[in-house]
CSV table of N, CA and C in Angstrom, one decimal:
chain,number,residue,atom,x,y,z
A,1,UNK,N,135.7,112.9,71.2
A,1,UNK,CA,134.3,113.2,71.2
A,1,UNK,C,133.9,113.9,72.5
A,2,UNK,N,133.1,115.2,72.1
A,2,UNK,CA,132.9,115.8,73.6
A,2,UNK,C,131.6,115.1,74.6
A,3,UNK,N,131.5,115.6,75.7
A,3,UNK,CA,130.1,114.9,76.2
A,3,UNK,C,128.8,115.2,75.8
A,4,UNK,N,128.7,116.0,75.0
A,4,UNK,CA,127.3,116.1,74.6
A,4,UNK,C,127.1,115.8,72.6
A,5,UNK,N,128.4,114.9,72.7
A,5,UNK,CA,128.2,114.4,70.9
A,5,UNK,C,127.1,113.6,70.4
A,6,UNK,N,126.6,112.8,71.8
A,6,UNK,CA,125.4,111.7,71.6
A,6,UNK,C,124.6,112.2,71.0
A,7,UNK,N,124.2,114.0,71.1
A,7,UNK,CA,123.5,114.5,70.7
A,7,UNK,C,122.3,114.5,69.5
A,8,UNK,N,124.0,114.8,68.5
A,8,UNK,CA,124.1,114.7,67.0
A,8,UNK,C,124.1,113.5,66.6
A,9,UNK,N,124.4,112.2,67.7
A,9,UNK,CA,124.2,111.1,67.1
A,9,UNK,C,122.4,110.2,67.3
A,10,UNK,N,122.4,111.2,67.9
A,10,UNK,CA,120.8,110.5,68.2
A,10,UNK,C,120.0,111.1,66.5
A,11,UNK,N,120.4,112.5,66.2
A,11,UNK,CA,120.1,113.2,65.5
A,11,UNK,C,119.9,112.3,64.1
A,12,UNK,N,121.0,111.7,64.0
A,12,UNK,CA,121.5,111.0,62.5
A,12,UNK,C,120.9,109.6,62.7
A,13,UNK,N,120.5,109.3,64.2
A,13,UNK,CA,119.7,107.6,64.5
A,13,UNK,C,118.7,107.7,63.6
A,14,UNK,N,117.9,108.7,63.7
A,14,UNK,CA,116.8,109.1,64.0
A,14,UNK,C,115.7,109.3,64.6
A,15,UNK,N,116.6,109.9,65.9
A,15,UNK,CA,115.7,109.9,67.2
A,15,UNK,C,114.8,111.4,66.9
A,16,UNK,N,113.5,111.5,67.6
A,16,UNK,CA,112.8,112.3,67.5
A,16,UNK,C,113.1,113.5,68.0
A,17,UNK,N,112.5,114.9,68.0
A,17,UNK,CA,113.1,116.2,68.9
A,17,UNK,C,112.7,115.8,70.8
A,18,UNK,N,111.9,115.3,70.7
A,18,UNK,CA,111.1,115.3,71.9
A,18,UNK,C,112.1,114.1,72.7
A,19,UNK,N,112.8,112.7,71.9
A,19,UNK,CA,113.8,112.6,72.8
A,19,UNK,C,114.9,112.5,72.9
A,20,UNK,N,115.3,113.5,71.4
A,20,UNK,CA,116.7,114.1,71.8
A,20,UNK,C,116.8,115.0,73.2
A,21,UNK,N,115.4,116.0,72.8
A,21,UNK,CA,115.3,116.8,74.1
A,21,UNK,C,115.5,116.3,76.0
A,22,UNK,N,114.8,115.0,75.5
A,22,UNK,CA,115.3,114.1,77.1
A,22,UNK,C,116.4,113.9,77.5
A,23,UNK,N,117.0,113.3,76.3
A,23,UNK,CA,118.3,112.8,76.4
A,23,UNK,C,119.2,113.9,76.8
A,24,UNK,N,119.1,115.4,76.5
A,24,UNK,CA,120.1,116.3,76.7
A,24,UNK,C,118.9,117.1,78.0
A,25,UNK,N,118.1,117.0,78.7
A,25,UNK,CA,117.7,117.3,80.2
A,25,UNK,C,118.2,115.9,80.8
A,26,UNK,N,118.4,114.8,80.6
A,26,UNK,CA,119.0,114.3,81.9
A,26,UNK,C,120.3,113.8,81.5
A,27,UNK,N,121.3,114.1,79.9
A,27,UNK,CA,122.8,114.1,80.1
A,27,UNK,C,123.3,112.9,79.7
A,28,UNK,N,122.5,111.8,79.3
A,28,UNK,CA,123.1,110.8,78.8
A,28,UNK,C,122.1,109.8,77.9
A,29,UNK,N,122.6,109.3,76.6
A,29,UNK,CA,122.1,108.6,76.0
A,29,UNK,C,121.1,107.3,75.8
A,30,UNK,N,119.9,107.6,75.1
A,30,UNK,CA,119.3,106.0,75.3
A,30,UNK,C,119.7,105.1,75.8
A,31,UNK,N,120.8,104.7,74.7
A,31,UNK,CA,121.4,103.1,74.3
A,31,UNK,C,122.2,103.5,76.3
A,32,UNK,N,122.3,104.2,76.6
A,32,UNK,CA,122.6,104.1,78.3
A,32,UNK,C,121.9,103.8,79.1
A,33,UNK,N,120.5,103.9,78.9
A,33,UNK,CA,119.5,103.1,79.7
A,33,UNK,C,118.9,101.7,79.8
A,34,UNK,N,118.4,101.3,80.7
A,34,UNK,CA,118.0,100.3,80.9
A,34,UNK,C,116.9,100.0,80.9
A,35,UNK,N,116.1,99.2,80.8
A,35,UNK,CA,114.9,99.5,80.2
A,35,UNK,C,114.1,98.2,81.2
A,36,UNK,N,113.7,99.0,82.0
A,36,UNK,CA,112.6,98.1,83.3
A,36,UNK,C,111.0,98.2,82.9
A,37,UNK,N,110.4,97.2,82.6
A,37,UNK,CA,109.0,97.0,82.1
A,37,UNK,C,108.4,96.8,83.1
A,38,UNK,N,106.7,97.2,83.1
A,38,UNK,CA,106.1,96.8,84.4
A,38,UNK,C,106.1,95.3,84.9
A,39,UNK,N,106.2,95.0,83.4
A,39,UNK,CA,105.9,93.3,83.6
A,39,UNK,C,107.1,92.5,84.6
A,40,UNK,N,108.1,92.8,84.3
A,40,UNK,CA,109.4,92.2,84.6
A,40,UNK,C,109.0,92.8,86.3
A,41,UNK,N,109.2,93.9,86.6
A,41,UNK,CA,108.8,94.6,88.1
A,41,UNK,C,108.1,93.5,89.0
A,42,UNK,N,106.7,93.8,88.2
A,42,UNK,CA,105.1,92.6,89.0
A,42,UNK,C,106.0,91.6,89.1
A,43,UNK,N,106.5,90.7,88.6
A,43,UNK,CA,107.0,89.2,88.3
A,43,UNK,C,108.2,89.0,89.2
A,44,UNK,N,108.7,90.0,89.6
A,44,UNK,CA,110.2,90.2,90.4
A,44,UNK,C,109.3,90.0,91.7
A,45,UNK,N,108.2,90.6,92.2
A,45,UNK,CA,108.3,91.0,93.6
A,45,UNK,C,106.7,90.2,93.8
A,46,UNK,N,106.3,89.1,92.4
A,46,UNK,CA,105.2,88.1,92.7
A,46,UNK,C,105.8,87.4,94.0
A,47,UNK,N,104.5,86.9,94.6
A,47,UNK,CA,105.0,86.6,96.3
A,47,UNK,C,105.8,87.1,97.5
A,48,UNK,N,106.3,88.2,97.0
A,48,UNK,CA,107.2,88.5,97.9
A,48,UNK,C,105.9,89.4,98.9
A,49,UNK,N,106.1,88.8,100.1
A,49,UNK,CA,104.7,89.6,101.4
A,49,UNK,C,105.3,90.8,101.4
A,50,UNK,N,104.3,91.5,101.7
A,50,UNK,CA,104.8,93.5,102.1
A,50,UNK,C,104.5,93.3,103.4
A,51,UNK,N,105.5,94.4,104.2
A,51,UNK,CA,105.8,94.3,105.2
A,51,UNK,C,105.4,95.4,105.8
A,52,UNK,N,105.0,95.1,107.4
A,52,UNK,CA,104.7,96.3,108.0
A,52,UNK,C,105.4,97.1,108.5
A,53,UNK,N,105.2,98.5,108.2
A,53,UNK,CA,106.6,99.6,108.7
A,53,UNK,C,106.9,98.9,110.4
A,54,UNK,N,106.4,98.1,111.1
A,54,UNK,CA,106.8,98.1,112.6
A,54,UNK,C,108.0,97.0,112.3
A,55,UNK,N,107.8,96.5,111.1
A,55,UNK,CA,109.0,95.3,111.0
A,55,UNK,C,110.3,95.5,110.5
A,56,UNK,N,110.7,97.0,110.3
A,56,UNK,CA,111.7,97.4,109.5
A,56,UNK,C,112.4,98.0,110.7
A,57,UNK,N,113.8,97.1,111.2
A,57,UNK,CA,114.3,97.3,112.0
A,57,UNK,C,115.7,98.1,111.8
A,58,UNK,N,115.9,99.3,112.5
A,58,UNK,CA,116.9,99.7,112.5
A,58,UNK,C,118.2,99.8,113.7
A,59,UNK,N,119.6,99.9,113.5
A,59,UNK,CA,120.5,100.3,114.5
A,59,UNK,C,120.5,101.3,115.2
A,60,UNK,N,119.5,102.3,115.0
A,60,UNK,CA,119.3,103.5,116.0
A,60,UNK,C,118.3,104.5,115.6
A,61,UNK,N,117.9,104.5,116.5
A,61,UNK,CA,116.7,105.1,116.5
A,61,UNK,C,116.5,106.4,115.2
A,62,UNK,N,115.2,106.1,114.8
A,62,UNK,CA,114.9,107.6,113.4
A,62,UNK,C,115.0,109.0,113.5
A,63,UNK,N,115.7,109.7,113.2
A,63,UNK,CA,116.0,111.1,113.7
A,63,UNK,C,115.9,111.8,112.4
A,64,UNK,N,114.4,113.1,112.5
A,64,UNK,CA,114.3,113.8,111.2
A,64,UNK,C,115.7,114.5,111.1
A,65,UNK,N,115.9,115.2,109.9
A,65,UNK,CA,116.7,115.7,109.5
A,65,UNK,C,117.4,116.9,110.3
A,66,UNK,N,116.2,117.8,111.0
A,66,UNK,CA,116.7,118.4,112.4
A,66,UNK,C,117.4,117.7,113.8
A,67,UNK,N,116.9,116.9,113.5
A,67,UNK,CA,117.2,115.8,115.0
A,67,UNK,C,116.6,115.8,115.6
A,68,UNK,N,114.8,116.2,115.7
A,68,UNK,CA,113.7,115.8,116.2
A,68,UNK,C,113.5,114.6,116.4
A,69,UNK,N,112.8,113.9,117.2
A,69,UNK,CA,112.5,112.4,117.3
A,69,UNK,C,111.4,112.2,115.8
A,70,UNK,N,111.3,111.1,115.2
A,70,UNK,CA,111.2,110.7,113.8
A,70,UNK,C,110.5,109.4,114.5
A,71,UNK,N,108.7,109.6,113.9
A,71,UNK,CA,108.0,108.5,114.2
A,71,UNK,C,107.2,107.9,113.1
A,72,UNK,N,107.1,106.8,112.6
A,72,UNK,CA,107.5,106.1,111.1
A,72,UNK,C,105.6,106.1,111.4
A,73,UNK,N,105.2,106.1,112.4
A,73,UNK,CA,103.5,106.6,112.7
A,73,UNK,C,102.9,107.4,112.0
A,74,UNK,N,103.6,108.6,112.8
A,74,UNK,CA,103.0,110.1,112.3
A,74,UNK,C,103.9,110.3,110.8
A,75,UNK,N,104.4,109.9,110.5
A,75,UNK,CA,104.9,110.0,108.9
A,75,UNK,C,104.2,109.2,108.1
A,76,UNK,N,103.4,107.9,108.3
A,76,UNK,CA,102.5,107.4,108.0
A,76,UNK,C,101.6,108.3,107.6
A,77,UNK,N,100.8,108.7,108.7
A,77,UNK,CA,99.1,109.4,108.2
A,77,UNK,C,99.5,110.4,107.6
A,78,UNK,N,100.8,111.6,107.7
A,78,UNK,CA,101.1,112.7,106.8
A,78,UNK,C,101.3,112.1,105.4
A,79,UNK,N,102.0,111.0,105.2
A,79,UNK,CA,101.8,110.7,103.6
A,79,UNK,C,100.4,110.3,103.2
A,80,UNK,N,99.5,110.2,104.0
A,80,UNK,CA,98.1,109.6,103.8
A,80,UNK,C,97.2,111.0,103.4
A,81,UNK,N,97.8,111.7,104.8
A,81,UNK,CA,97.5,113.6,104.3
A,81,UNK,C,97.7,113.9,103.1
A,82,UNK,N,99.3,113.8,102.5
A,82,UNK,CA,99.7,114.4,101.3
A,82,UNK,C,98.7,114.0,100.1
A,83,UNK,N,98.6,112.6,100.2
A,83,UNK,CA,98.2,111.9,98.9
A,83,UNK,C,96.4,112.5,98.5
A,84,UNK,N,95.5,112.8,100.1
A,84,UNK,CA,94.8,112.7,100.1
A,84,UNK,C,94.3,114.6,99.8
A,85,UNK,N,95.1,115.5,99.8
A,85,UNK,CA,95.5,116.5,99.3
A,85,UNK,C,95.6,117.1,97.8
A,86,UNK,N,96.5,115.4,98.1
A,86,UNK,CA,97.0,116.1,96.1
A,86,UNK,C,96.3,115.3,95.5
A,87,UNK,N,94.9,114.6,95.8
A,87,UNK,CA,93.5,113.8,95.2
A,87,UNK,C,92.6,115.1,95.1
A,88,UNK,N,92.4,115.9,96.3
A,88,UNK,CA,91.4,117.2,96.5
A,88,UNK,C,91.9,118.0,95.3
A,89,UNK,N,93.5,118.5,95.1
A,89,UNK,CA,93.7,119.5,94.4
A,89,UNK,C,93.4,119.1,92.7
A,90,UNK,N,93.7,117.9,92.7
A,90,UNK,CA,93.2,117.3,91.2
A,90,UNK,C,92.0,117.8,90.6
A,91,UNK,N,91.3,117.4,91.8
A,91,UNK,CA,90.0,117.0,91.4
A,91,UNK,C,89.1,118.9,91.5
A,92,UNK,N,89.9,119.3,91.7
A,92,UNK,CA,89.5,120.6,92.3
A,92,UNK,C,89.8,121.5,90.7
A,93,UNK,N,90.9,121.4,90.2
A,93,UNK,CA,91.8,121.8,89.5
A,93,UNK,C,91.9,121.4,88.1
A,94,UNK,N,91.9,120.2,88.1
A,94,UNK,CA,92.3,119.1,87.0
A,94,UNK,C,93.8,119.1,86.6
A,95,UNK,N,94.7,119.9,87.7
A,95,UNK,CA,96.1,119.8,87.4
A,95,UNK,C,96.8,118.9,88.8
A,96,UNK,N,98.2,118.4,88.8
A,96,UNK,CA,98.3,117.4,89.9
A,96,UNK,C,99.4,118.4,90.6
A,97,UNK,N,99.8,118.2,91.6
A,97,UNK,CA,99.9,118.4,92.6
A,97,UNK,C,101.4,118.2,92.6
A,98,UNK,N,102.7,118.8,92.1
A,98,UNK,CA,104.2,118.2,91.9
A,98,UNK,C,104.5,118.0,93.2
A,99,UNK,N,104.2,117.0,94.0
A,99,UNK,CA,104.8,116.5,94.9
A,99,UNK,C,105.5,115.2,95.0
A,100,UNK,N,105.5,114.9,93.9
A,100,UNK,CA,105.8,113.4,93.5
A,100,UNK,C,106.9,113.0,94.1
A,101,UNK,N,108.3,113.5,94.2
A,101,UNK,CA,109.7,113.1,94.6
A,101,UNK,C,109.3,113.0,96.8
A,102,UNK,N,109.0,114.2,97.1
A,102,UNK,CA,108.7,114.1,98.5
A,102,UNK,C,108.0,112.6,98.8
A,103,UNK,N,106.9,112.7,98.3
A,103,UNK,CA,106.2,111.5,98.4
A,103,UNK,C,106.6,110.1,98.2
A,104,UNK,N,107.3,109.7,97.4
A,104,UNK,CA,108.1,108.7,96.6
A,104,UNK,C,109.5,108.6,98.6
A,105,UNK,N,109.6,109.6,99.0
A,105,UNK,CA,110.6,109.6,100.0
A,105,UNK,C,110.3,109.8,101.4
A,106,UNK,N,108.6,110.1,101.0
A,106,UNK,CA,108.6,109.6,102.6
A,106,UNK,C,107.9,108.3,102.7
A,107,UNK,N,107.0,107.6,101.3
A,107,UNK,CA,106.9,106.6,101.5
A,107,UNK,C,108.0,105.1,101.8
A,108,UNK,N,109.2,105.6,100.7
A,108,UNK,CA,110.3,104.9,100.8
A,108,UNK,C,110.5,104.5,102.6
A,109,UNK,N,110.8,105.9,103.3
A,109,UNK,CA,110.8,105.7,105.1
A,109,UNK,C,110.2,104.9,105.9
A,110,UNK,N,108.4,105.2,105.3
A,110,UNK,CA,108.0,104.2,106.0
A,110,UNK,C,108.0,102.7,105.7
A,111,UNK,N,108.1,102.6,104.2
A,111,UNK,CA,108.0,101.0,103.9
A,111,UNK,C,108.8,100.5,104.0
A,112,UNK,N,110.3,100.7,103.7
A,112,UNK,CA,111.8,100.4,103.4
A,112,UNK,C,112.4,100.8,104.9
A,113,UNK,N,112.1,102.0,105.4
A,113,UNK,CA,113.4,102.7,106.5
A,113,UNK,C,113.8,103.4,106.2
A,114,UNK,N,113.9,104.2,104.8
A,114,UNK,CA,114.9,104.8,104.2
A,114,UNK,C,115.7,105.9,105.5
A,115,UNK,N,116.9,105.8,105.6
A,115,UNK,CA,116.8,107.5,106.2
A,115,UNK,C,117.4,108.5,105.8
A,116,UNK,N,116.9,108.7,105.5
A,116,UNK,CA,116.8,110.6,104.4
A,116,UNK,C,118.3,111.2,104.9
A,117,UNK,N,119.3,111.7,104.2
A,117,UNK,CA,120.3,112.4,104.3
A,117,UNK,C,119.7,114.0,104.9
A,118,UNK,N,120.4,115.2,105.2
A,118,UNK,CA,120.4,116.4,104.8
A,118,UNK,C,119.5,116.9,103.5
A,119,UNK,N,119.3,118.1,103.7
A,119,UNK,CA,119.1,118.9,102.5
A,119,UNK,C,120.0,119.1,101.7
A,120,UNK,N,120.2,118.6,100.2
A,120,UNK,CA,120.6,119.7,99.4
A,120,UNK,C,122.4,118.5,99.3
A,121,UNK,N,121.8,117.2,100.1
A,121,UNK,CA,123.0,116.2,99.6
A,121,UNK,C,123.7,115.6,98.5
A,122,UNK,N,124.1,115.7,98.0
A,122,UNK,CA,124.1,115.0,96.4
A,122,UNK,C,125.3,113.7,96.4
A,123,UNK,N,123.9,113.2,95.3
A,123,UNK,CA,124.3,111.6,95.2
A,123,UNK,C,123.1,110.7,95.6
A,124,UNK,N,122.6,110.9,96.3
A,124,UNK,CA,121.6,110.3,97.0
A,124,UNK,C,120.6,110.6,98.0
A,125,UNK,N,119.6,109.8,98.6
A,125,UNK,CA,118.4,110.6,99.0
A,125,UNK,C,118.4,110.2,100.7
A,126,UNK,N,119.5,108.9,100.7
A,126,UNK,CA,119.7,108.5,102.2
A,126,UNK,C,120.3,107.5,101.9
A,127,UNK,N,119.9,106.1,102.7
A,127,UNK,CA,120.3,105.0,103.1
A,127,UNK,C,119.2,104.0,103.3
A,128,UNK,N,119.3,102.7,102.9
A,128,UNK,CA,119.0,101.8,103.4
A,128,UNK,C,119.4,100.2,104.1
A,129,UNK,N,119.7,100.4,105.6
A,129,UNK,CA,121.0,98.9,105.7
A,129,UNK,C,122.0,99.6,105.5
A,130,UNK,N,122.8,100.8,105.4
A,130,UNK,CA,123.6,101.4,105.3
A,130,UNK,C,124.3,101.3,103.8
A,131,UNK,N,123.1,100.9,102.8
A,131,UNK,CA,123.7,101.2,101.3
A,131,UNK,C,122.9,102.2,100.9
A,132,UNK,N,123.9,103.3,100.0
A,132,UNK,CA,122.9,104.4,99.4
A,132,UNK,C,121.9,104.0,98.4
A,133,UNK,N,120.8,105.0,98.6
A,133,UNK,CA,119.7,105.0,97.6
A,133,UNK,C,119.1,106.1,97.4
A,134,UNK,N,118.8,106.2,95.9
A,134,UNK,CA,118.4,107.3,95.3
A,134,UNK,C,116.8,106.9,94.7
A,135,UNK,N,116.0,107.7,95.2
A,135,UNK,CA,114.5,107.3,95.4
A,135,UNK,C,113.8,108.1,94.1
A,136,UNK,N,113.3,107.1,92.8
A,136,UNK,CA,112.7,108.3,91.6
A,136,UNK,C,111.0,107.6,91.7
A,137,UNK,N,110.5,109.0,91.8
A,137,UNK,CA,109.2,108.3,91.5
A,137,UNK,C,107.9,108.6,90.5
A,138,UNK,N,107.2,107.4,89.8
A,138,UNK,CA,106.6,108.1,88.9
A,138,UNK,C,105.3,108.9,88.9
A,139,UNK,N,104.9,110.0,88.3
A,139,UNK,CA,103.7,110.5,88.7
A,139,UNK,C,102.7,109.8,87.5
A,140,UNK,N,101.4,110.1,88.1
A,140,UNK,CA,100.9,109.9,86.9
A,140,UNK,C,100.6,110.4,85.6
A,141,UNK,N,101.4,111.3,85.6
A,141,UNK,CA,101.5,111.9,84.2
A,141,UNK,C,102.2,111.1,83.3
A,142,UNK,N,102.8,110.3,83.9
A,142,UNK,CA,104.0,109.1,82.8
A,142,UNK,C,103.0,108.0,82.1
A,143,UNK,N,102.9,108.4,80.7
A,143,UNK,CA,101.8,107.4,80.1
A,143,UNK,C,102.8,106.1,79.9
A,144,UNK,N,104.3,106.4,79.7
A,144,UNK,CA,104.7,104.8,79.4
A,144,UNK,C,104.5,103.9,80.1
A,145,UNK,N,104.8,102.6,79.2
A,145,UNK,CA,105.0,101.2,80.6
A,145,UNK,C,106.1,100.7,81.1
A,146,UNK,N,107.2,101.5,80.8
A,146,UNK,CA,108.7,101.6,81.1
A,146,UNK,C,108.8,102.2,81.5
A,147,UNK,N,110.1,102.3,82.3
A,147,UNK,CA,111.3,103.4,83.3
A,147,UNK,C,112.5,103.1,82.7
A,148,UNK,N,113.2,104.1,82.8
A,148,UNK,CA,114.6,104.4,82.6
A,148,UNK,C,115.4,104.6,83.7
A,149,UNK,N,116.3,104.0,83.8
A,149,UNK,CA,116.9,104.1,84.8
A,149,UNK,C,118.6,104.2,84.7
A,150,UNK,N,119.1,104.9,85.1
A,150,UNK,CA,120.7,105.5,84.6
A,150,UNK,C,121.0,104.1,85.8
A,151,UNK,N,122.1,103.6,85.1
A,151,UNK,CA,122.8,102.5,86.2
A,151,UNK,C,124.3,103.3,86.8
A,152,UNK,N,124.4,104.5,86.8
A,152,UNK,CA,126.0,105.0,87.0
A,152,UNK,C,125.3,106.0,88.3
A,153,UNK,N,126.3,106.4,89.1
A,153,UNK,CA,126.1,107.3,90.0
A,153,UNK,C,126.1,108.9,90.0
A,154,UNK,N,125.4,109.6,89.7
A,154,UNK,CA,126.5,110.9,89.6
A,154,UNK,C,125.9,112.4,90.2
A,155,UNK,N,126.9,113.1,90.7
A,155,UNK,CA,126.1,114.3,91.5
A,155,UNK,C,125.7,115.3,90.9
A,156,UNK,N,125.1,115.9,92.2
A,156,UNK,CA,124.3,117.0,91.6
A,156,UNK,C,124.9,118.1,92.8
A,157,UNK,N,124.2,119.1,92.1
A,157,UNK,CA,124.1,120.4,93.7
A,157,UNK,C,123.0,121.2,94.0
A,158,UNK,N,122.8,121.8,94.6
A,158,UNK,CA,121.3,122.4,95.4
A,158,UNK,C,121.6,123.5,94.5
């Protein structure tokens, strides 16, 4: 069976065009996903306190991707800029603002630490604690109450 047989078999399930069509833009099958509900999410992280970016301690100091000094401050109010941006352009427009993935990564930074790899890295978006992590995030154009989430690792290229 080649790698894109799921295809035909979604076809004969009777999966719909709309997500067969998903399933062949991101390369792998339903029954391969995992299926994370909001509910289960809320209920995972009930009590758990959120923490202040000053408490997320790292082994050496934050260095943007140039090697600029990287201040988890001023990255702060620019995600407060971005969001507060792509609220104006909405509302301006009635269309949203595709900044979703940026956003999703530089909040990760300041809440988590994340630190961002290079441009154009594949596999992942940085580090956290020195385990990789790949940062997806949803906009609000996602009417489900689920996420999909591929449990396997696999690259890409710029």
């Amino acid at each position: 069976m080649g790698d894109w047989d799921f295809l035909y078999e979604m076809n004969q399930r009777g999966y719909s065009e709309d997500e067969i069509a998903l399933a062949a833009g991101l390369g792998f099958a339903p029954w391969e996903w995992e299926y994370i509900s909001k509910d289960w999410i809320d209920a995972a992280l009930s009590g758990v306190p959120a923490e202040a970016p000053s408490a997320v301690k790292t082994k050496e100091p934050f260095k943007s991707r140039s090697g600029f000094p990287f201040s988890v401050l001023e990255q702060t109010e620019i995600f407060h800029d971005l969001v507060e941006c792509a609220e104006r352009h909405f509302h301006n427009t009635g269309r949203y603002l595709q900044i979703w993935g940026e956003l999703g990564e530089i909040y990760a930074e300041v809440k988590f630490g994340l630190r961002r790899h290079g441009s154009c890295e594949a596999g992942s978006d940085g580090t956290i604690n020195g385990k990789l992590i790949e940062v997806k995030t949803i906009s609000p154009e996602k009417t489900a109450d689920h996420v999909l989430v591929k449990d396997r690792v696999t690259s890409s290229s710029c």
